[in-house]
Short mmCIF file of C-alpha atoms in Angstrom, two decimals:
data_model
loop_
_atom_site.label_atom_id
_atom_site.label_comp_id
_atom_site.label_asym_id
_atom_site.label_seq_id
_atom_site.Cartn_x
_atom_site.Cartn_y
_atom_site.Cartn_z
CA UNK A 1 0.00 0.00 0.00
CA UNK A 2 1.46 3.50 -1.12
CA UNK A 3 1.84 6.00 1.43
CA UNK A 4 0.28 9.80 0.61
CA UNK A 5 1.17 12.96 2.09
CA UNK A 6 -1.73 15.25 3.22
CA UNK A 7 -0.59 18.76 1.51
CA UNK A 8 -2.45 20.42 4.47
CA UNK A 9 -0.66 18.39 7.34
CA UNK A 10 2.95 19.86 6.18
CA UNK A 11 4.57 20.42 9.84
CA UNK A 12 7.39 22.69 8.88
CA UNK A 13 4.74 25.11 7.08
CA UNK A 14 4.98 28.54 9.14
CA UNK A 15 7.99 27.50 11.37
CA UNK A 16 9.88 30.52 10.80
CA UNK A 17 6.77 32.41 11.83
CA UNK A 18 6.46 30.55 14.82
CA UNK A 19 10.49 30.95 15.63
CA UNK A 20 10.18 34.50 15.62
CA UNK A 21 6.93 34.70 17.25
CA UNK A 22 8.35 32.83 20.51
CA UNK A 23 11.67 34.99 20.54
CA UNK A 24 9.90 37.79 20.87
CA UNK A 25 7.76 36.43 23.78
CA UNK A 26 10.72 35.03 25.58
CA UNK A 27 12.89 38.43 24.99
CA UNK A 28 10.11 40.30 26.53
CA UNK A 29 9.58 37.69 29.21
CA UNK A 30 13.46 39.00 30.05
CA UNK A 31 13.25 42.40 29.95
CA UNK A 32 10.27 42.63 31.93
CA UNK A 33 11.94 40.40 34.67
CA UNK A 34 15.01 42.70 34.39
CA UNK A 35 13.28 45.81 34.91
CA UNK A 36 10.93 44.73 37.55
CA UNK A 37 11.50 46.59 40.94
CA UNK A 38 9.94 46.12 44.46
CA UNK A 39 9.93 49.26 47.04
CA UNK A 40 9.86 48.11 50.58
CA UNK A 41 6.80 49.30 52.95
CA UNK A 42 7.94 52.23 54.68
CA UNK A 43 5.76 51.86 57.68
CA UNK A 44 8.13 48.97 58.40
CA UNK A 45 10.81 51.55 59.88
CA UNK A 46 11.24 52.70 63.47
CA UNK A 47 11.92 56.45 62.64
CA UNK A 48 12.55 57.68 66.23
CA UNK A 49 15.55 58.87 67.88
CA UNK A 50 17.24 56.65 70.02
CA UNK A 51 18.45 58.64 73.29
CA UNK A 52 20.50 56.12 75.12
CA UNK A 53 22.26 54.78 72.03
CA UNK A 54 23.86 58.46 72.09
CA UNK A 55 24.30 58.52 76.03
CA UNK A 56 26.30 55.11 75.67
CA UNK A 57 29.00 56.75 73.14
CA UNK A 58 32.11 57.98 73.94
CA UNK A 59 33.34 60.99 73.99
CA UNK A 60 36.98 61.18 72.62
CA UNK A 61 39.14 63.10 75.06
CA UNK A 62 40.32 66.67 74.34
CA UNK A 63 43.38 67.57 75.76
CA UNK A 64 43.27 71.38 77.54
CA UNK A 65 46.04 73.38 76.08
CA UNK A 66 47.56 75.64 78.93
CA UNK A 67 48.72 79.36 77.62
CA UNK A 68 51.45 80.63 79.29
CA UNK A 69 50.50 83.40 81.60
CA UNK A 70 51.39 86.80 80.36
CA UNK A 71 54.46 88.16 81.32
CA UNK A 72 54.81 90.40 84.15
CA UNK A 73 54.34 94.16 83.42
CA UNK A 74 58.00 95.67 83.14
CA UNK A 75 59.08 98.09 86.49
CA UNK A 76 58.59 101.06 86.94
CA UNK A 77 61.43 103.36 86.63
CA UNK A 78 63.04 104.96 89.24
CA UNK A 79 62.18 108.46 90.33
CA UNK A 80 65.22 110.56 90.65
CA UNK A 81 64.50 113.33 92.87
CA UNK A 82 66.80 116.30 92.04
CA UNK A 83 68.26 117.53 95.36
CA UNK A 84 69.03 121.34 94.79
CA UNK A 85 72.69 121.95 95.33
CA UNK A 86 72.86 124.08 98.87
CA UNK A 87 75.21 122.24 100.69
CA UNK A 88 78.71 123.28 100.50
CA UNK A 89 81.12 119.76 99.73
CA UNK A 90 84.60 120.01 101.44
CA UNK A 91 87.57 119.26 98.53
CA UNK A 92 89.68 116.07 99.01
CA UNK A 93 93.35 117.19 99.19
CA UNK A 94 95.33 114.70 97.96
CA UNK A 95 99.12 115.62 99.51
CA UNK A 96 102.07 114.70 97.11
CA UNK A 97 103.99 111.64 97.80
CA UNK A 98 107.73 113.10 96.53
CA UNK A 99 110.07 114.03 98.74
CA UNK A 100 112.62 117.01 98.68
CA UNK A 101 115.95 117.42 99.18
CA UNK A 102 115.80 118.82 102.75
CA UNK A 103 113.86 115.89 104.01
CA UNK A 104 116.14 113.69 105.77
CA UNK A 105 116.26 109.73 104.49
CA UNK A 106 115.35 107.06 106.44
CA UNK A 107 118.24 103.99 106.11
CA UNK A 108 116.33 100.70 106.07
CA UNK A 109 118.29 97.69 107.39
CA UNK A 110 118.68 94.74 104.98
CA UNK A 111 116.19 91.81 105.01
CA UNK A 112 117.05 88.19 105.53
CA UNK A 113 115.89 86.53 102.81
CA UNK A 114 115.59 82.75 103.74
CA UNK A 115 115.67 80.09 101.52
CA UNK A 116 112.46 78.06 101.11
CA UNK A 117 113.64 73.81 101.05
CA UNK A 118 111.55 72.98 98.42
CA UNK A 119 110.95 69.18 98.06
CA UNK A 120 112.12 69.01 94.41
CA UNK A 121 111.79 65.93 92.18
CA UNK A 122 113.92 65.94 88.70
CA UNK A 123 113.78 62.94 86.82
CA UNK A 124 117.05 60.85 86.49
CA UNK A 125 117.45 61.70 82.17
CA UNK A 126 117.69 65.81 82.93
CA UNK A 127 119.45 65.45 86.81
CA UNK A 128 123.00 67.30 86.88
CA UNK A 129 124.25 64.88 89.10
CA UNK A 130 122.31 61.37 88.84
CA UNK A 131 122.20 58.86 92.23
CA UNK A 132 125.06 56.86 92.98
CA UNK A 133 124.81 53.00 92.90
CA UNK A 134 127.13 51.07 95.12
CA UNK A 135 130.04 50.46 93.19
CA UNK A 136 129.84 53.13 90.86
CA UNK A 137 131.83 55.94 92.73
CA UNK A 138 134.93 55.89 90.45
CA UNK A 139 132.78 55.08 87.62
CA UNK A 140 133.56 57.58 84.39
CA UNK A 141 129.98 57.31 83.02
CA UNK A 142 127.59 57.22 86.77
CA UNK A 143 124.75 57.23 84.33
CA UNK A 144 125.16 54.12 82.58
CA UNK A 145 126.79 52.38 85.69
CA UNK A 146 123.49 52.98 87.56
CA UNK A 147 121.43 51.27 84.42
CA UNK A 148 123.74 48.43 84.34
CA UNK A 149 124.21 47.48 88.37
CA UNK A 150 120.16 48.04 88.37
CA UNK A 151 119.82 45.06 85.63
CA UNK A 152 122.60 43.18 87.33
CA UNK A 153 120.59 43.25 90.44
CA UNK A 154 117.28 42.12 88.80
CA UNK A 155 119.10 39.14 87.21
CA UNK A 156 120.43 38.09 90.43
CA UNK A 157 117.66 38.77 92.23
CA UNK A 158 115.30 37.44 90.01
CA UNK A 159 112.55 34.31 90.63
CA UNK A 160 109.55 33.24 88.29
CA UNK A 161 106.81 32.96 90.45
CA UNK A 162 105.74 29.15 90.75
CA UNK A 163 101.69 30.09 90.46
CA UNK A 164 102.35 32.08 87.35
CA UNK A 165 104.30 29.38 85.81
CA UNK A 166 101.89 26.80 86.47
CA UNK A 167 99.03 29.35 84.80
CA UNK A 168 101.31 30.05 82.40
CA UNK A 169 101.48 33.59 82.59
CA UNK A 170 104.03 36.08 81.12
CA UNK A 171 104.52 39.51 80.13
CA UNK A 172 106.55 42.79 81.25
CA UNK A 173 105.64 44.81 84.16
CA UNK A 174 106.51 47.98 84.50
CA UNK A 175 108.39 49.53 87.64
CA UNK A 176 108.38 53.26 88.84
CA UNK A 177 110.22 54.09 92.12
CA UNK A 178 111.65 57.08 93.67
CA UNK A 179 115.39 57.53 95.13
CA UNK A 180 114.60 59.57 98.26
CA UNK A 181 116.89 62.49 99.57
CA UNK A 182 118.25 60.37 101.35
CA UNK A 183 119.24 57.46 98.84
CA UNK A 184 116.67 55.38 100.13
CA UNK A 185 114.20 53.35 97.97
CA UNK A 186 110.53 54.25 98.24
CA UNK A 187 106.96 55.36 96.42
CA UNK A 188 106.90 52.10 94.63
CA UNK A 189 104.75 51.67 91.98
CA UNK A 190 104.15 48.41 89.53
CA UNK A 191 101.39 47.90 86.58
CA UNK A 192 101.61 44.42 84.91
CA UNK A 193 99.40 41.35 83.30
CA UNK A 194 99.17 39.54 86.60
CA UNK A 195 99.55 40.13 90.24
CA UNK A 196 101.72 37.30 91.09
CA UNK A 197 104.30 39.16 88.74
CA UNK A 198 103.97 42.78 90.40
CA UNK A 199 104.65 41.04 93.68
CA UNK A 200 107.75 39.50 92.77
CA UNK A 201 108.59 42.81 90.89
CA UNK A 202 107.75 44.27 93.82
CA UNK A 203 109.93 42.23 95.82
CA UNK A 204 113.63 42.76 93.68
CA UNK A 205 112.90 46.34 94.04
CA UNK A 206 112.83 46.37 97.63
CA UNK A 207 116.30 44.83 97.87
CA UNK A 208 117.87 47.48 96.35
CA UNK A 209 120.64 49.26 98.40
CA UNK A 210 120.71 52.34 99.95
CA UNK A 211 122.42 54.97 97.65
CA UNK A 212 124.56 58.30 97.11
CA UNK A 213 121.14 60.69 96.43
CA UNK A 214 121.07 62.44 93.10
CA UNK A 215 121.49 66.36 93.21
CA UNK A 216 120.68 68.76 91.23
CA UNK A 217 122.25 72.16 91.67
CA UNK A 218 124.54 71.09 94.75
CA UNK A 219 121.04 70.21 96.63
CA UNK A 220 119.98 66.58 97.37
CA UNK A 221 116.18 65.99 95.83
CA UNK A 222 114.10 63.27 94.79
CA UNK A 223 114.60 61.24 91.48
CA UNK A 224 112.02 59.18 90.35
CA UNK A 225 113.09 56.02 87.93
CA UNK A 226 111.04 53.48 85.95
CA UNK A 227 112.63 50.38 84.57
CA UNK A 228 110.85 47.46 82.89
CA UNK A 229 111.07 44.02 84.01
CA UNK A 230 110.16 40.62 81.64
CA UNK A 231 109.04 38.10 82.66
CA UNK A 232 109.22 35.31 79.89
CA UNK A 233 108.78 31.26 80.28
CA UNK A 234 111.09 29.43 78.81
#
């Protein structure tokens, strides 16, 4: 059996139509829903003023700014009362000090002038005469006989402490001492890298000998010396 196609049940007849037909209803559907608005009831809002909302804030500190007070009114000037000149003012007489040739001359016996003993120190590279170490009376050169008996002593005399050995401690300490008026030894002073060392520095120094005091200008004074002494371990 043959099958026929009713001309008047074509189903694409019109579709175009149709198409735009139900763009335009779904465009407008869109717009409409994109330009809708809703306005909120406005007898939903509490309008009045809340007073203890504003009590409860706080109120920023302000900080008083002092102004200095003024400054005190200047002083009043003196009045200078004008005294009338009435009273007569005696002259000052000042006599002249010269004397003439009739006055006689008074002689004025000389004045003892005494010497003052001043406790002088000179230091042994500018004394005239340096000290004396024993042994170096006859010596030609005193100077250099009192640096060399001074390190011949210190060799002799001379012991390495056992403590600073055992700590193994070394270094040079420096000696200042004065040679009195008397050519005595005294106002020792020491500054080294270890106390055990300025005590046996201390010590060699003591045992020096009395000497011939240094002089400068014919008068006995104080001479102060410094030597160095090393202490090295072997």
């Amino acid at each position: 059996m043959e099958l026929k196609k009713n001309p008047k049940a074509d189903v694409g007849k019109n579709s175009s139509l149709y198409f735009v037909i139900g763009l335009a209803a779904v465009l407008g559907l869109v717009y409409g829903a994109m330009e809708w608005k809703k306005y909120d009831n406005s007898g939903d809002y509490d309008i009045s003023m809340n007073v203890e909302d504003q009590l409860d804030e706080e109120v920023p500190m302000t900080e008083q700014i002092k102004t200095p007070p003024p400054p005190p009114p200047p002083a009043a000037p003196e009045i200078i009362e004008v005294v009338e000149d009435e009273e007569e003012v005696e002259e000052t007489v000042i006599e002249s000090t010269e004397t003439s040739q009739d006055e006689e001359v008074m002689e004025i016996e000389d004045v003892e002038v005494e010497e003052v003993d001043e406790d002088l120190s000179v230091p042994f590279a500018v004394i005239e005469d340096v000290p004396v170490f024993p042994g170096c009376e006859r010596a030609s050169n005193k100077k250099q006989c009192f640096q060399d008996m001074m390190q011949k002593h210190i060799r002799k005399n001379f012991r390495y402490p056992e403590i600073a050995q055992e700590m193994g401690v070394q270094g040079r300490v420096n000696v200042v001492f004065v040679i009195q008026k008397d050519g005595s030894i005294g106002n020792i002073r020491m500054r080294g890298p270890d106390k055990n060392l300025e005590k046996e520095a201390l010590r060699i120094i003591n045992k020096l000998p009395k000497m011939t005091p240094g002089k400068q200008r014919g008068r006995a004074v104080k001479v102060p010396f410094s030597i160095p002494i090393t202490f090295k371990l072997q």
